[in-house]
Short mmCIF file of C-alpha atoms in Angstrom, two decimals:
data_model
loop_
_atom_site.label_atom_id
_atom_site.label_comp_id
_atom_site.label_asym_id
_atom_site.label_seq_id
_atom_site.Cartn_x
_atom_site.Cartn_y
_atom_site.Cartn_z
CA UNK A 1 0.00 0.00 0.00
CA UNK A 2 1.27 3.24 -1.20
CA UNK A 3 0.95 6.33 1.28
CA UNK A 4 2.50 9.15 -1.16
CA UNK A 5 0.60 12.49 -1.29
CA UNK A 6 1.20 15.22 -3.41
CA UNK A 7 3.43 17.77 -1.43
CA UNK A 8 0.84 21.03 -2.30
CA UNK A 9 -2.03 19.69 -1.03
CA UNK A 10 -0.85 19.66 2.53
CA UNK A 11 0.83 22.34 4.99
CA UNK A 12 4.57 20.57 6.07
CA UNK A 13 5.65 23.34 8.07
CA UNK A 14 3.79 23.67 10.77
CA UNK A 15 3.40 20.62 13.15
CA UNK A 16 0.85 20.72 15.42
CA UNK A 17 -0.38 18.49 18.35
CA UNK A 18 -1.33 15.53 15.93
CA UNK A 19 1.46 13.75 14.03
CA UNK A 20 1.26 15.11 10.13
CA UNK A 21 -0.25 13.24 7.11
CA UNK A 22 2.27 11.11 5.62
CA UNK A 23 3.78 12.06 2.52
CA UNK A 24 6.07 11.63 -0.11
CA UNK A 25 9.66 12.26 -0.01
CA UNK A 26 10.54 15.42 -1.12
CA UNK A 27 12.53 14.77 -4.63
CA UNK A 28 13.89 18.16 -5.08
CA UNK A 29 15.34 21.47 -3.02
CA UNK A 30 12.58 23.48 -4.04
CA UNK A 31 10.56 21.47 -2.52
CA UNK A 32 11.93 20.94 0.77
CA UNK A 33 12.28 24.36 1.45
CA UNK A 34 8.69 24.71 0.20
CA UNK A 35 8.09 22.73 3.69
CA UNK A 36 10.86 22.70 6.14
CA UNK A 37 10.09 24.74 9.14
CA UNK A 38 11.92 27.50 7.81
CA UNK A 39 10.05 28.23 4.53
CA UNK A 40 11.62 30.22 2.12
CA UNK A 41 13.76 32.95 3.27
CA UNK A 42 14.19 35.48 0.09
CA UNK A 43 12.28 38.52 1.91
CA UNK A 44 13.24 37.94 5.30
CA UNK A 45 15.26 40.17 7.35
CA UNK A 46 16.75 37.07 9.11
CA UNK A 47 17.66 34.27 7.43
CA UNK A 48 18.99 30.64 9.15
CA UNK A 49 19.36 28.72 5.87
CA UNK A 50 22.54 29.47 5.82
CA UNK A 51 24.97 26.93 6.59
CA UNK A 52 27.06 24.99 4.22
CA UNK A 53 28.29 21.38 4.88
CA UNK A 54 31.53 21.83 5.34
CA UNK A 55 30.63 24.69 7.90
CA UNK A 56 28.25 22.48 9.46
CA UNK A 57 30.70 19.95 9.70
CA UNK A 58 32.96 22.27 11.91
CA UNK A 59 29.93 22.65 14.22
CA UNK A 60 29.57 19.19 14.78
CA UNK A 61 33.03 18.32 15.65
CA UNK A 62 32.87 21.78 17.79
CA UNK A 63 30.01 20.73 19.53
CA UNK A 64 31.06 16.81 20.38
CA UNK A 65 34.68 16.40 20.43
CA UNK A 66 35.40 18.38 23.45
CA UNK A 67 35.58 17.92 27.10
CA UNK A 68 34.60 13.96 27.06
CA UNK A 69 37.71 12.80 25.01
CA UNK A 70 39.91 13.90 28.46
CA UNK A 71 38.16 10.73 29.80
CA UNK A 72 38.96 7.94 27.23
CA UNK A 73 42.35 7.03 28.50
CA UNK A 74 40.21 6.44 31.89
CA UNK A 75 38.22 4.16 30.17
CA UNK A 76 41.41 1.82 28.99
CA UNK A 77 42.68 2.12 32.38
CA UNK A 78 39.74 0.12 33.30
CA UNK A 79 38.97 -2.05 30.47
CA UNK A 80 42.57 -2.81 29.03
CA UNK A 81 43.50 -1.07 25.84
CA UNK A 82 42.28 -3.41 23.24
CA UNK A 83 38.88 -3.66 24.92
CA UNK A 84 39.00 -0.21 24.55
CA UNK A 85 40.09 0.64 21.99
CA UNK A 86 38.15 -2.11 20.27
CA UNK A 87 34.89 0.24 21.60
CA UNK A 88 36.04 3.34 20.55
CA UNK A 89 36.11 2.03 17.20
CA UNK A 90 33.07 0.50 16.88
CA UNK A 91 31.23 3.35 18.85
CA UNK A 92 32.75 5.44 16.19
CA UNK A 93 30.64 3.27 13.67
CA UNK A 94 27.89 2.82 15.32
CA UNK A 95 27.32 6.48 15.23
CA UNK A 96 27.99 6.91 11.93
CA UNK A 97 25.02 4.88 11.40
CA UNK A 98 22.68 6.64 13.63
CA UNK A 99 23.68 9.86 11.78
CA UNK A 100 22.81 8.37 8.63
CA UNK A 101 19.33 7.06 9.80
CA UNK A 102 19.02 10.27 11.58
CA UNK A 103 19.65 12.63 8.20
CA UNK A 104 17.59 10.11 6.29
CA UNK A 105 14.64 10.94 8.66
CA UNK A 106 15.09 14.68 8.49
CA UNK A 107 15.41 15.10 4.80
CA UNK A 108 11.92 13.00 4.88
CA UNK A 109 10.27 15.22 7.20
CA UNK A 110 11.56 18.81 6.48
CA UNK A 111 9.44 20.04 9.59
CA UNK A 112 11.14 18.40 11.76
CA UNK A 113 13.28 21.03 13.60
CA UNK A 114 14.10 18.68 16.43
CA UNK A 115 13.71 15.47 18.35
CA UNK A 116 10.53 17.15 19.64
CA UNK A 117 9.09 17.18 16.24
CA UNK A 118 10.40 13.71 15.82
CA UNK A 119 8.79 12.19 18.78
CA UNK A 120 5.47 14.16 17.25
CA UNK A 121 5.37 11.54 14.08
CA UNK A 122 6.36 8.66 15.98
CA UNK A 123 4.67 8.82 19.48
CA UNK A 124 2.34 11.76 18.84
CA UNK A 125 1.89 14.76 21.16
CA UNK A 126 3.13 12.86 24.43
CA UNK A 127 6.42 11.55 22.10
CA UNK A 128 6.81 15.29 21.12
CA UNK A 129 6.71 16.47 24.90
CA UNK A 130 9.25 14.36 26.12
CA UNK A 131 11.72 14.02 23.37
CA UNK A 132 11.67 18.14 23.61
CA UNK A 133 11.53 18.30 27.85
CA UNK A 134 14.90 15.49 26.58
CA UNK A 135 16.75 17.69 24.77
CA UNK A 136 16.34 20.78 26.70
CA UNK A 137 17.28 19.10 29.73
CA UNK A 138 20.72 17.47 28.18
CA UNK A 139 21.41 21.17 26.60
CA UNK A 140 21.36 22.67 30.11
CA UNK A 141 23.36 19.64 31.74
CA UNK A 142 25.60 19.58 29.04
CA UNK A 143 26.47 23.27 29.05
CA UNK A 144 26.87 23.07 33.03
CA UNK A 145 29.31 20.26 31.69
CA UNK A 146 31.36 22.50 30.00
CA UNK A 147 31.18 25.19 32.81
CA UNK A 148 32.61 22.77 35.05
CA UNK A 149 35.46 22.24 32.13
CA UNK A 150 35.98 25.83 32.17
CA UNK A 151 36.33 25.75 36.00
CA UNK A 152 39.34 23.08 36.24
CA UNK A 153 40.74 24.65 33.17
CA UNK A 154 41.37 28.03 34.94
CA UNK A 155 41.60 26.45 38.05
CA UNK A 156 44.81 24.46 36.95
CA UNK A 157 46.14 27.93 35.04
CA UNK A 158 45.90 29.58 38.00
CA UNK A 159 46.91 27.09 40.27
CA UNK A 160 43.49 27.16 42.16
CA UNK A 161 43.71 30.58 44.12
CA UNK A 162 40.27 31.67 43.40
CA UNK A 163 36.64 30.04 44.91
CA UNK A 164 36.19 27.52 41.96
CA UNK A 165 32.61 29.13 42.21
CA UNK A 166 33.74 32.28 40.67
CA UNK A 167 36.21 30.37 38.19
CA UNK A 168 32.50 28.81 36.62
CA UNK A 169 31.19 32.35 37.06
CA UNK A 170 34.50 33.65 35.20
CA UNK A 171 33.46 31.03 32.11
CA UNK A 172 29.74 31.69 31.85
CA UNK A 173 30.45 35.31 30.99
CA UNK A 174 31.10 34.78 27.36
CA UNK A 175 29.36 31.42 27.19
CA UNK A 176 26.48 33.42 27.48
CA UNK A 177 27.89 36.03 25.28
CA UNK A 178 28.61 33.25 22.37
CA UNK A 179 25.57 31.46 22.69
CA UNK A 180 23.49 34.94 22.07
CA UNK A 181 23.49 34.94 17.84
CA UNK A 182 20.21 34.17 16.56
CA UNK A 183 21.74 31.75 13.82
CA UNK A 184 24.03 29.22 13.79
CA UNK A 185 26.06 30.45 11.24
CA UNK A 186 27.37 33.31 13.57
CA UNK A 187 28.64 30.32 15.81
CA UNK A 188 30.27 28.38 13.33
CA UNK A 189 32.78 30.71 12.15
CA UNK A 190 33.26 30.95 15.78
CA UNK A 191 33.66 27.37 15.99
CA UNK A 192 37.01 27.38 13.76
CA UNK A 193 38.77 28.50 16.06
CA UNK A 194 37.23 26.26 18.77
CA UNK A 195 38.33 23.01 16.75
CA UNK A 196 41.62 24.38 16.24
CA UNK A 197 42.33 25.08 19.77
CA UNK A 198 41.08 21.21 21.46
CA UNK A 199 42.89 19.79 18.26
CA UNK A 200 46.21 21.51 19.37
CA UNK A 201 44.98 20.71 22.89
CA UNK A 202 45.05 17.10 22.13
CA UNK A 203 48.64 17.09 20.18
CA UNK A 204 49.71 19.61 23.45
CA UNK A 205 48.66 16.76 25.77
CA UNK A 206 49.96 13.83 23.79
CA UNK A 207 53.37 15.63 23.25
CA UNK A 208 53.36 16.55 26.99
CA UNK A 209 52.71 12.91 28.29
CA UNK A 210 55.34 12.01 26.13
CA UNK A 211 58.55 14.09 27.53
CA UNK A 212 57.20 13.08 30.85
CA UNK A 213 55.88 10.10 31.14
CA UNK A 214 54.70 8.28 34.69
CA UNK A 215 57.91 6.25 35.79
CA UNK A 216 57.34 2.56 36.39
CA UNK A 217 53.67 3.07 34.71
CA UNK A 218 51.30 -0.18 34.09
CA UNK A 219 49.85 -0.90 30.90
CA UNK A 220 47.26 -3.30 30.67
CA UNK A 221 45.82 -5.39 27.37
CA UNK A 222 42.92 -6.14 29.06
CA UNK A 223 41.47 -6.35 32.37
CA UNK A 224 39.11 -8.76 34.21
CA UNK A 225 36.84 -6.16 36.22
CA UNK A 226 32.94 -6.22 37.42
CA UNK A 227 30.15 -5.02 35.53
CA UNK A 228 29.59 -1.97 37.73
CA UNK A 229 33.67 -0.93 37.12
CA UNK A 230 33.30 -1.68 33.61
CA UNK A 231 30.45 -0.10 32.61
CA UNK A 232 31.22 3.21 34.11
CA UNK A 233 34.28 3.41 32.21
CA UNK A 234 32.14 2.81 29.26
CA UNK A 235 30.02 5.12 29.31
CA UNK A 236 33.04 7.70 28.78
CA UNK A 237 33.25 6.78 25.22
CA UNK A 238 29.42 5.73 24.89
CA UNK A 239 28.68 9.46 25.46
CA UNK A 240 31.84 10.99 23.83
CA UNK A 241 29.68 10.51 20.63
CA UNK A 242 26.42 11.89 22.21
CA UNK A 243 25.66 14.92 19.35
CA UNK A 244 22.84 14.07 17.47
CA UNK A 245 20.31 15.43 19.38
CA UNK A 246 22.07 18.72 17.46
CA UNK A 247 21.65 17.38 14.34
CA UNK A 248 17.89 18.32 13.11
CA UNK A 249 18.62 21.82 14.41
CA UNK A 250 22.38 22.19 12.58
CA UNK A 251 20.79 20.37 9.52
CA UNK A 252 17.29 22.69 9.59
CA UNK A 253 20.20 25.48 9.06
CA UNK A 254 21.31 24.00 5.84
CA UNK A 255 21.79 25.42 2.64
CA UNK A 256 21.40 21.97 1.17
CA UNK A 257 20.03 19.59 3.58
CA UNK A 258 21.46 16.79 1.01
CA UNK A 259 25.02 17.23 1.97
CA UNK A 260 24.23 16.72 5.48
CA UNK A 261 26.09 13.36 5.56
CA UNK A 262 29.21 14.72 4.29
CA UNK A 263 29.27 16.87 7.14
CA UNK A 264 28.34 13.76 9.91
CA UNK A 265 31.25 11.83 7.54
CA UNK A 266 34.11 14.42 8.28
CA UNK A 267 32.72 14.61 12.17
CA UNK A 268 32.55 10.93 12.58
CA UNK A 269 35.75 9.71 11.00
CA UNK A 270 37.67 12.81 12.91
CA UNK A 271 36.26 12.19 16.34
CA UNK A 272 37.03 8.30 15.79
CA UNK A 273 40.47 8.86 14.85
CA UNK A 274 40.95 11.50 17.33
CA UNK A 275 39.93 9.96 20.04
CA UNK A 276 41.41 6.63 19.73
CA UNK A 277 44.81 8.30 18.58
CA UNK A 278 44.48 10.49 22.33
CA UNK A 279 43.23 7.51 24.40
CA UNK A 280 46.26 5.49 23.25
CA UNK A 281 48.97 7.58 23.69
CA UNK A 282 47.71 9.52 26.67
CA UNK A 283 47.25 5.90 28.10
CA UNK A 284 50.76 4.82 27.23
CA UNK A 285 52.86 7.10 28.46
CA UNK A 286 50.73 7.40 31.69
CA UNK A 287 49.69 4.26 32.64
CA UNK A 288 46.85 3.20 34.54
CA UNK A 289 46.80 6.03 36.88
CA UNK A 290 45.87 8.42 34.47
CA UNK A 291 43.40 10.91 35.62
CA UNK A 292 39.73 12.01 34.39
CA UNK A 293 40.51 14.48 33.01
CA UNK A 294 43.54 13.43 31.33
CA UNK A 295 45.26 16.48 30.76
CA UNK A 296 45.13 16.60 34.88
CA UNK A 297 47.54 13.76 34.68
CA UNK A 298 50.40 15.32 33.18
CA UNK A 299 53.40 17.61 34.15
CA UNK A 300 52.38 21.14 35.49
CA UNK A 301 53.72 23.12 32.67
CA UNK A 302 52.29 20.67 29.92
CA UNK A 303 49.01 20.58 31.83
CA UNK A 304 48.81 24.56 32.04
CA UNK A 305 49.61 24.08 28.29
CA UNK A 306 46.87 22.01 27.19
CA UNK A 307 44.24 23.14 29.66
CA UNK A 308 44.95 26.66 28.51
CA UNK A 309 44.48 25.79 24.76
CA UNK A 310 41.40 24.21 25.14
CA UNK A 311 39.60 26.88 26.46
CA UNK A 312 38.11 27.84 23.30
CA UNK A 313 36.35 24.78 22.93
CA UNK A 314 34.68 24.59 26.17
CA UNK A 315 33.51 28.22 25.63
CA UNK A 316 32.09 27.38 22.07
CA UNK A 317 31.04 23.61 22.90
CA UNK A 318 29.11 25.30 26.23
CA UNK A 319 27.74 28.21 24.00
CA UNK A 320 26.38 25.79 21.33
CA UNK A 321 24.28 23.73 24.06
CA UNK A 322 22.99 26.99 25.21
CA UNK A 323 21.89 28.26 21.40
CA UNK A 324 20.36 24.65 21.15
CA UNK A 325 18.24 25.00 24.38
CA UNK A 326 17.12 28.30 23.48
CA UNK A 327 16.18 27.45 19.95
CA UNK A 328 14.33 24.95 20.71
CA UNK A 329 11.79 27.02 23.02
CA UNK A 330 12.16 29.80 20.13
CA UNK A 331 11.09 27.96 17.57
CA UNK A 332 8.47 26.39 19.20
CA UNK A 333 6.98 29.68 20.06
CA UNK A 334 7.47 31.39 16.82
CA UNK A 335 7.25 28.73 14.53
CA UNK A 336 5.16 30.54 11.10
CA UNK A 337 5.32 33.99 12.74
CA UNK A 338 6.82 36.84 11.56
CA UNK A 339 9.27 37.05 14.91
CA UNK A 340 11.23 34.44 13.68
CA UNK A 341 12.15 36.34 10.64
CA UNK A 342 11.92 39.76 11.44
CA UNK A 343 13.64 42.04 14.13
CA UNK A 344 10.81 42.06 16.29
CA UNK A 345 10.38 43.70 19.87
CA UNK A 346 9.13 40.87 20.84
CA UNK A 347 11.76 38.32 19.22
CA UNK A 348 14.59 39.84 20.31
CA UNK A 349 13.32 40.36 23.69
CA UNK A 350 12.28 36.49 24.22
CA UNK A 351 15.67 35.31 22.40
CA UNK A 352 17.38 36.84 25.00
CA UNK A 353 15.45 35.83 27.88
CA UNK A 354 15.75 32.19 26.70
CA UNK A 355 19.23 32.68 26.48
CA UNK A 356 19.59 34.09 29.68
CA UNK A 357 17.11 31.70 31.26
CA UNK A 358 19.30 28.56 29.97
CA UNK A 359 22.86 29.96 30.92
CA UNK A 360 21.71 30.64 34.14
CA UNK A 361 20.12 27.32 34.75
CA UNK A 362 23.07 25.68 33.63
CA UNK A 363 25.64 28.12 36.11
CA UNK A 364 23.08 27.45 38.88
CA UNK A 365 23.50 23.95 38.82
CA UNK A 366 26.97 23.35 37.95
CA UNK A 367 27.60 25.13 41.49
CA UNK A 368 24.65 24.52 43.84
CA UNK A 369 24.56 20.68 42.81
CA UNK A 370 27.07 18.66 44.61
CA UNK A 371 26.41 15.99 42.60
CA UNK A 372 26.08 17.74 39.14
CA UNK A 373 28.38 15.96 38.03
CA UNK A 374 27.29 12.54 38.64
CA UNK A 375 23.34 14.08 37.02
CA UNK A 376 24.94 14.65 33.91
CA UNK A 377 25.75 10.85 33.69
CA UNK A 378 21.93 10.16 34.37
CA UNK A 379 20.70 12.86 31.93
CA UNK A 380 22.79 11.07 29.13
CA UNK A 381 22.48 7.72 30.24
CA UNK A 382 18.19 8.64 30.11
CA UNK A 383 18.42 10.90 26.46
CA UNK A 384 21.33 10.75 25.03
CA UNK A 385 21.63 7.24 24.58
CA UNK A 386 18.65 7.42 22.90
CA UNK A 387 19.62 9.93 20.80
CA UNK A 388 22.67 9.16 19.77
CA UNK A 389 21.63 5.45 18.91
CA UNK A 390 18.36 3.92 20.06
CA UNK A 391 15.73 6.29 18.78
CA UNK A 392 17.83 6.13 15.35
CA UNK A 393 16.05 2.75 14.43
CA UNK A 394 12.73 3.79 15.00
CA UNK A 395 13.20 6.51 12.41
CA UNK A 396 14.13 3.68 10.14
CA UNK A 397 11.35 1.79 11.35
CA UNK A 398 8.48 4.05 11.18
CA UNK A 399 9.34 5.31 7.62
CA UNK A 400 10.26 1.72 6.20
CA UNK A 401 6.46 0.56 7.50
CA UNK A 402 4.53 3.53 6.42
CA UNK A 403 6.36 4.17 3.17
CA UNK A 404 6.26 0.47 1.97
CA UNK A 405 3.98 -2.35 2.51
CA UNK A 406 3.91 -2.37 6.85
CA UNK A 407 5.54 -5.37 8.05
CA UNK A 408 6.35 -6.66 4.57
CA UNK A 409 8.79 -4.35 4.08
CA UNK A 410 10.07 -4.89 7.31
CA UNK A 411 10.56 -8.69 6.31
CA UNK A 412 11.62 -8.26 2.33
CA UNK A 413 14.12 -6.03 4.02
CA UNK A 414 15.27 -7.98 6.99
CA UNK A 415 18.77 -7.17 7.69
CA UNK A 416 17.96 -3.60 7.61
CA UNK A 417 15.40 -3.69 9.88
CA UNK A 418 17.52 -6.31 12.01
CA UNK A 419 19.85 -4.23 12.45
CA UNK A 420 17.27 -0.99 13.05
CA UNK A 421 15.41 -3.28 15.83
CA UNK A 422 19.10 -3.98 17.71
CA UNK A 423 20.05 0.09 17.56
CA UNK A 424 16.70 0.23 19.50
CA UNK A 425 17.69 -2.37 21.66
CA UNK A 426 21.28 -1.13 22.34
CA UNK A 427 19.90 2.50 23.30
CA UNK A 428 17.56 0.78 26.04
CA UNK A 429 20.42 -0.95 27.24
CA UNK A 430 22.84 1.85 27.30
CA UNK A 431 20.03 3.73 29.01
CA UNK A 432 19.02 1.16 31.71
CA UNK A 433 22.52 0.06 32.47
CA UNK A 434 24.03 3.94 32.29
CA UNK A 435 21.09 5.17 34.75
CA UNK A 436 21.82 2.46 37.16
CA UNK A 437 25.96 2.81 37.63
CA UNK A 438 25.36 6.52 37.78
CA UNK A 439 22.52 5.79 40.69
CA UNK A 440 24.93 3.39 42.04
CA UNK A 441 27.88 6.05 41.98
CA UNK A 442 25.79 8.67 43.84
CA UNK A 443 24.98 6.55 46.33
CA UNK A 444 28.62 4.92 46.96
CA UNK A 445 29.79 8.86 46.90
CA UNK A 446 27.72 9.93 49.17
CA UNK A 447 28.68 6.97 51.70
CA UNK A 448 31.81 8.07 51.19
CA UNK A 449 31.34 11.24 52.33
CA UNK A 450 33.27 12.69 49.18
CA UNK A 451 29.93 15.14 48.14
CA UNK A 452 30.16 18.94 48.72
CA UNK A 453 27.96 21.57 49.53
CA UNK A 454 26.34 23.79 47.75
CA UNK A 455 28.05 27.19 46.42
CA UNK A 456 30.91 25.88 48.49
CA UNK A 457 34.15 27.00 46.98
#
């Protein structure tokens, strides 16, 4: 059964609180800009279609390979390096995959601006309301992640003589002032600069670890630990991939939403190479006492060094969570109206308030949580595993059935949709597994008595 419409006959842009007819694929550039959520943009005073791949691209790598690759030589000091390295390969993969279902799904559904408009087709308006209450929520987290990055960074620069309260305060100055642009394409110029600086980071790290390396270090090829032990170090490089709940947004930016998977092909093969080249080394040359972060690890000068170069990053990384928070909200609100396009009062006053509103959330708890930290873990272990991978096969899923002939496409087309049911599968697992080490974490650091205070310095 056949369940192609003609594109005219029906509004694309605009989803509301029932999931949309289903239609054709668009088969043409016209026409998905005819119906993506950003319409045509000729007369408009501000225009997001923007972005090229290549630019996009930058974003991407900006946005995921930042402060979670200082963990991966963790994770082999746990694991053994082949083990690990073994996953950071095939993570690597893995999430290539998702970010080809992912793209596939978008360039299907031009309205879909983000998972929230995903979960709309799938799940309908309760799928919509928690796949967008998801991504806000790992936006904030994840941009009180990088606060907290920002706050050992000029911690270790300045050898810790300030309340590491005001050193996050120091950092959310200009992560709020880079997250403010309206359109992405303001960040990613600024994001050439931020994947220079945690690329030279990385070499300043590896280099550094190398002219001083940890006398009478361990290596290990593998190691026999618990579940508990071993999962936790997993999840470093489980969630050192954890992007794509950017990638509807970045891609919604597009000048040509068909060259989105050139961009995910230059993020994925970098941050795979990257980060198995870094985990290596750093692991190497400092054993299996090697820190979280890693750069932590290393001699004071060379840890200065790389700390100091990374900076960039964090800011941009932080800022780009923020943007994707607040767009999410903004779009939402504005979606078809003329404050989206136009410099508007009332735009421009609630684009700042949302951007406000999320920078502070995120400053708020990365100090008055003790165990912000450890809620990041949970927030990724309940979203972005299911972003990054399980959610990705029932895009495929959905469109295969409705599309084709229901279940007998699913069954003429059985390895694809094999393999589509065990992405699902592996994101409940990461998610189910992830939530309960981190639970199991909090609890074992609280017995410990190794939890703060709040606003303490």
């Amino acid at each position: 059964m056949s369940y192609e419409k003609d594109f005219s006959k029906t509004d694309y842009s605009s989803p509301s609180d029932e999931p949309p007819t289903r239609l054709g694929a668009p088969n043409d550039l016209a026409t998905y800009h005819e119906h993506d959520v950003f319409g045509h943009e000729e007369n408009h005073q501000i225009k997001y279609k923007t972005l090229s791949w290549q630019l996009v691209a930058v974003l991407m790598i900006a946005e995921i390979v930042s402060n979670g690759m200082l963990s991966l030589p963790s994770s082999l000091a746990v694991v053994g390096i082949v083990p690990g390295l073994i996953l950071i390969v095939i993570l690597g993969i893995f999430a290539t995959y998702t970010s080809w279902l992912l793209v596939k799904f978008k360039l299907r559904h031009p309205e879909v601006h983000n998972m929230g408009d995903a979960g709309l087709i799938l799940f309908g308006r309760f799928g919509r309301e928690l796949l967008a209450f998801g991504t806000v929520v790992f936006a904030v987290f994840a941009t009180g992640g990088q606060l907290l990055a920002g706050q050992i960074a000029l911690g270790a620069l300045s050898n810790n003589k300030l309340c590491l309260m005001l050193y996050t305060g120091i950092f959310a100055v200009p992560t709020l002032i880079f997250s403010a642009p309206r359109t992405l394409d303001r960040l990613s110029w600024l994001s050439v600069p931020s994947v220079i600086s945690i690329i030279v980071a990385g070499i300043v790290g590896m280099v550094g670890a190398g002219l001083h390396p940890t006398p009478d270090r361990t290596i290990s090829v593998t190691v026999n630990t618990n579940f508990y032990a071993a999962f936790v170090s997993i999840t470093n490089p489980v969630f050192s991939y954890a992007g794509h709940f950017m990638f509807f947004i970045l891609v919604s930016e597009m000048k040509r939403p068909q060259d989105a998977m050139k961009a995910a092909y230059v993020l994925q093969g970098f941050a795979t190479t990257f980060y198995a080249v870094f985990a290596i080394v750093i692991y190497i040359y400092i054993g299996d006492g090697v820190l979280s972060p890693a750069f932590s690890s290393l001699d004071s000068v060379w840890m200065k060094a790389a700390y100091g170069v990374a900076i960039p990053n964090f800011l941009i990384a932080g800022s780009l969570y923020a943007h994707t928070a607040s767009k999410l909200f903004f779009v939402r609100l504005f979606r078809n109206s003329r404050h989206l396009h136009s410099h508007t009062f009332t735009g421009w006053f609630t684009w700042v308030v949302l951007i406000l509103l999320v920078n502070a959330a995120a400053f708020v708890l990365a100090v008055g949580v003790p165990i912000f930290s450890y809620l990041i873990g949970i927030a990724a272990s309940l979203f972005a595993s299911w972003y990054t991978y399980g959610i990705a096969g029932a895009f495929w899923l959905h469109d295969s059935y409705h599309d084709g002939d229901g279940v007998r496409t699913w069954r003429r087309k059985w390895f694809q949709t094999t393999l589509a049911m065990a992405t699902f599968v592996a994101g409940a697992f990461i998610c189910v597994a992830g939530t309960y080490v981190t639970i199991k974490a909090i609890v074992e650091a609280y017995n410990s008595g190794i939890v703060g205070r709040p606003f303490s310095c």
